[in-house]
Amino acid sequence: MTGDPRISAPSRVRLATDGSILIDSAIPGAAGPRIGLSRLNEEGTVDQRFQPALSQTDDGTARLDAWDVQPDGHVVAAAPIRFVRQRADYCLLRFDADGTNDVAYSEAAMDALYGPAGSRPAAFGCSIGHVTALASGQVLVEGAFPSTGMRQGVVRLNGDGTLDSSYR
């Protein structure tokens, strides 16, 4: 290790269907540590093509509250909204294979969990504790979601990010 306090052991490790490994950690790199979510190739090298859109905080770290890999290789992640670079109001995102935000999914998920963008308060807190990808392509999300009528609990999102209303 380099002695840089931002470099840390991963708190979560997931194997993707293509054999790559996803980790949430800070890892060394030529341009400084890569912080947040990284994908390693099968031989352990960092996949530079995977560049998830997570902003760093003032102390140089990025925070993910929860994440998982879907069977099709997408990564669903929960992050505090102030740290997400592409849109300030996303706290549940789905990343494509290159790490870009799947905007249609992310918008549908936010609408399902927190109501349409225009009806959300200017400052609201995202409260997502766990994200679990299912073999069906659906995702279980645990947290507090005002638009679902549940103060706290587990909801299931469909493969397009919409709420599965049949899940009780």
XYZ file of C-alpha atoms in Angstrom:
168
model
C 0.000 0.000 0.000
C 1.021 3.588 -0.512
C 0.277 4.988 2.922
C -2.559 7.049 1.450
C -5.427 6.858 3.988
C -7.933 6.912 1.112
C -6.761 3.480 -0.073
C -8.773 0.823 1.675
C -9.820 -2.793 1.596
C -13.144 -3.365 -0.168
C -16.246 -3.654 1.983
C -18.157 -5.498 -0.773
C -16.936 -7.786 -3.536
C -19.200 -9.208 -6.251
C -18.452 -11.537 -9.144
C -20.076 -10.517 -12.440
C -21.347 -13.050 -14.960
C -18.486 -12.186 -17.357
C -15.888 -13.191 -14.744
C -14.956 -9.647 -13.757
C -14.925 -8.633 -10.102
C -16.576 -5.501 -8.745
C -15.298 -3.900 -5.551
C -16.143 -0.771 -3.609
C -12.851 0.506 -2.390
C -10.055 2.900 -3.044
C -7.301 1.255 -5.067
C -3.932 2.595 -6.195
C -3.502 3.970 -9.700
C -0.956 5.866 -11.771
C -3.005 9.066 -11.509
C -3.727 8.560 -7.821
C -6.154 6.252 -6.075
C -9.326 5.228 -7.857
C -12.105 5.790 -5.343
C -15.623 4.372 -5.247
C -16.682 1.434 -7.387
C -14.155 -0.386 -9.556
C -14.219 -3.411 -11.799
C -11.272 -5.787 -11.975
C -10.558 -8.004 -14.966
C -10.254 -11.751 -14.408
C -6.482 -11.443 -13.898
C -6.941 -8.688 -11.299
C -6.069 -5.568 -13.294
C -8.366 -2.533 -13.071
C -10.782 -2.306 -16.009
C -10.263 1.293 -17.136
C -13.373 1.128 -19.347
C -15.596 1.041 -16.255
C -15.954 4.632 -15.042
C -19.011 4.940 -12.776
C -20.316 8.458 -12.362
C -19.774 8.974 -8.653
C -18.435 12.261 -7.385
C -15.868 12.419 -4.665
C -16.486 14.209 -1.400
C -14.245 16.957 -0.109
C -11.983 14.404 1.556
C -11.490 12.545 -1.752
C -13.775 9.611 -1.046
C -16.939 8.386 -2.716
C -19.665 6.642 -0.776
C -21.994 3.868 -1.789
C -24.578 2.788 0.756
C -25.445 -0.436 -1.068
C -24.973 -2.066 -4.455
C -25.270 -5.344 -6.319
C -24.645 -6.772 -9.786
C -27.605 -7.832 -11.901
C -27.418 -11.039 -13.987
C -27.092 -8.952 -17.189
C -24.019 -7.138 -15.791
C -25.697 -3.860 -14.814
C -24.764 -2.538 -11.386
C -27.534 -1.113 -9.203
C -26.177 1.224 -6.541
C -27.524 3.432 -3.764
C -25.542 6.559 -2.952
C -26.270 9.753 -1.032
C -27.672 12.196 -3.573
C -25.111 14.904 -2.987
C -22.339 12.583 -4.194
C -23.812 11.557 -7.534
C -22.299 13.494 -10.415
C -24.643 12.952 -13.345
C -27.894 14.142 -11.757
C -28.157 15.630 -8.314
C -31.453 13.912 -7.534
C -30.510 10.270 -8.101
C -29.782 8.127 -5.082
C -30.584 4.796 -6.746
C -28.706 4.354 -9.993
C -28.080 1.608 -12.472
C -24.764 1.645 -14.276
C -24.229 0.220 -17.755
C -21.184 -1.916 -18.595
C -18.961 1.165 -19.025
C -20.159 2.746 -15.774
C -22.456 5.337 -17.333
C -25.770 5.945 -15.644
C -28.737 4.130 -17.193
C -30.818 7.297 -16.988
C -34.176 5.706 -17.905
C -33.838 3.099 -15.136
C -32.538 5.600 -12.579
C -35.379 8.052 -13.271
C -38.024 5.312 -13.096
C -36.583 4.000 -9.824
C -36.462 7.455 -8.250
C -40.061 8.124 -9.349
C -41.151 4.777 -7.876
C -39.378 5.272 -4.558
C -39.518 9.026 -3.962
C -42.203 10.331 -6.338
C -41.823 12.267 -9.599
C -38.906 14.729 -9.711
C -41.187 17.775 -9.708
C -42.992 16.650 -6.545
C -39.925 15.806 -4.457
C -38.928 18.355 -1.815
C -35.930 20.498 -2.697
C -33.955 18.795 0.049
C -34.844 15.228 0.892
C -32.810 12.400 2.267
C -32.392 9.080 0.576
C -32.569 6.185 2.954
C -31.531 2.953 1.259
C -29.907 0.266 3.376
C -29.665 -2.726 1.045
C -29.934 -3.523 -2.659
C -30.259 -7.129 -3.841
C -30.327 -8.076 -7.520
C -32.590 -11.028 -8.314
C -32.118 -13.615 -11.067
C -35.342 -12.312 -12.686
C -33.715 -8.905 -13.307
C -35.783 -7.336 -10.539
C -34.191 -5.648 -7.545
C -35.127 -5.724 -3.864
C -34.485 -2.392 -2.159
C -34.661 -1.894 1.609
C -35.184 1.553 3.048
C -37.726 4.288 3.644
C -39.778 5.307 0.605
C -42.491 7.924 1.020
C -44.077 7.485 -2.416
C -44.802 3.787 -1.857
C -46.900 4.497 1.240
C -44.292 2.686 3.329
C -42.268 4.613 5.836
C -39.758 1.789 5.933
C -39.588 -1.652 4.407
C -38.656 -3.637 1.334
C -39.897 -2.934 -2.182
C -39.240 -4.765 -5.424
C -38.426 -2.904 -8.604
C -39.034 -4.349 -12.048
C -36.277 -4.650 -14.642
C -37.109 -1.163 -15.944
C -36.934 0.472 -12.485
C -40.691 0.758 -11.967
C -42.320 -0.412 -8.750
C -43.575 -4.002 -8.721
C -46.963 -3.318 -7.121
C -47.677 -7.056 -6.798
C -44.887 -7.381 -4.208
C -46.265 -6.860 -0.708
